[in-house]
XYZ file of C-alpha atoms in Angstrom:
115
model
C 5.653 -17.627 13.175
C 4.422 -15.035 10.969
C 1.031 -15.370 9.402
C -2.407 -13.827 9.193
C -6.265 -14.326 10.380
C -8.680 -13.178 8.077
C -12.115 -12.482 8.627
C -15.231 -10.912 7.315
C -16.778 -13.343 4.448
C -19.930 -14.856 4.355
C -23.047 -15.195 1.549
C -23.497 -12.202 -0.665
C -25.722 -11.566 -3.866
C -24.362 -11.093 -7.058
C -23.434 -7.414 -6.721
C -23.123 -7.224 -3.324
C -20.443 -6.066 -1.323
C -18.164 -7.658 1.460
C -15.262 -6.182 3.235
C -12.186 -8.577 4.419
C -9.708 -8.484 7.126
C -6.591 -9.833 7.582
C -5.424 -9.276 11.025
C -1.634 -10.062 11.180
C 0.536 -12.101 13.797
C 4.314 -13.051 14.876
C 5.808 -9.986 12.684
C 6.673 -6.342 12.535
C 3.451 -5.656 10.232
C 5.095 -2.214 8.661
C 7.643 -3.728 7.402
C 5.817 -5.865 4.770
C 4.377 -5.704 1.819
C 1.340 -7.934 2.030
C -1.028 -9.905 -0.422
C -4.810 -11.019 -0.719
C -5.048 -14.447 -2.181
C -8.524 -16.274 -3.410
C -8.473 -20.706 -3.806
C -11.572 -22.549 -4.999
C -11.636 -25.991 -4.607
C -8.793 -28.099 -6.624
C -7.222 -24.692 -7.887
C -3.940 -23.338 -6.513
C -4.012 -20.105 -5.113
C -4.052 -16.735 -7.144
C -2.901 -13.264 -6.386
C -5.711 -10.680 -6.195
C -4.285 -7.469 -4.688
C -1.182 -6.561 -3.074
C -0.327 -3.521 -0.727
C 3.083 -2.209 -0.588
C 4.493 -0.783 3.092
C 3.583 2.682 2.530
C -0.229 1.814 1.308
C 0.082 1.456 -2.645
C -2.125 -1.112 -3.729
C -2.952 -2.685 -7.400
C -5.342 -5.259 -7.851
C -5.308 -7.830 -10.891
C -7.486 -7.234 -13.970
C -10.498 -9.236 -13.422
C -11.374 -7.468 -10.456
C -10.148 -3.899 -11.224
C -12.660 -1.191 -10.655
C -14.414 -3.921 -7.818
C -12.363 -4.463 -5.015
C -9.782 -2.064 -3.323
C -6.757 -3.017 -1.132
C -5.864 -0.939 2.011
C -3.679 -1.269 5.435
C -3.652 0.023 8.795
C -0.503 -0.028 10.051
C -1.358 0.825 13.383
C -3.464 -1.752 13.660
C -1.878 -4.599 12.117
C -4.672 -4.809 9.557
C -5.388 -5.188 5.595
C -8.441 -4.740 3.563
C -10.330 -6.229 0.785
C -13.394 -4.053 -0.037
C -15.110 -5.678 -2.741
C -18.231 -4.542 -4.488
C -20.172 -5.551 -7.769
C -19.431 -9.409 -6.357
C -19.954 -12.108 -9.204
C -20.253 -15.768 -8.357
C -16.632 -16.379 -9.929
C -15.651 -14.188 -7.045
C -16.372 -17.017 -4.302
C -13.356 -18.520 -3.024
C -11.664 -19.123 -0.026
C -9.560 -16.021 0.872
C -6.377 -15.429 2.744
C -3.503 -13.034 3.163
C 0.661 -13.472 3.266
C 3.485 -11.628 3.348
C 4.589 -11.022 -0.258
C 8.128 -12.337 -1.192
C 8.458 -14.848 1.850
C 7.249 -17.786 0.142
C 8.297 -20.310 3.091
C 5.349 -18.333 5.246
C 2.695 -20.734 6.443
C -1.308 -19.532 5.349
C -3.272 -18.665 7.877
C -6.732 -19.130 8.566
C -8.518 -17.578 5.434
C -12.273 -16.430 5.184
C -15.099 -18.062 2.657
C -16.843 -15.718 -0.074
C -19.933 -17.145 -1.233
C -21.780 -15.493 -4.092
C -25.135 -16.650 -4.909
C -28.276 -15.463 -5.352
């Protein structure tokens, strides 16, 4: 079944820097346009970024001119870089395939931000 493992979070500072992977499974990864997601606790899930097939990405407003999307097709892989971190930015973080809302989440990866 199609779905993603992402990796790469841990505890930063406030304006620190992580970079996120989402390593993809059970799908023919240049086919999709995919999406970074962010959940805190007893909030639903919110869009961040989203990269189309061919590598155009936009991110939402709050965290324009911080964090950049990216893919590697060849390696089944999508980015989050994300710099100038501030605590509102911890959350849990995950990837799916955008428009296939039936897809399960994967395993996501915890942002902490605290000094």
């Amino acid at each position: 079944q199609a779905h993603f493992v992402a990796s790469g979070g841990g505890l930063v500072q406030p304006g620190g820097s992580l970079t996120l992977t989402c390593t993809a499974n059970g799908m023919v990864f240049n086919m999709y346009d995919v999406g970074w997601y962010r959940q805190t606790p007893g909030a639903q899930r919110e869009l961040v970024a989203s990269v189309t097939r061919s590598g155009s990405g936009v991110v939402v407003s709050s965290v324009k001119g911080r964090f950049t999307i990216s893919r590697d097709n060849a390696k089944g892989t999508v980015d989050l870089q994300m710099n100038n971190l501030k605590p509102e930015d911890a959350a849990e973080y995950f990837c799916r395939r955008l428009h296939y809302p039936s897809d399960i989440w994967g395993h996501g990866t915890q942002v902490t931000v605290s000094s």
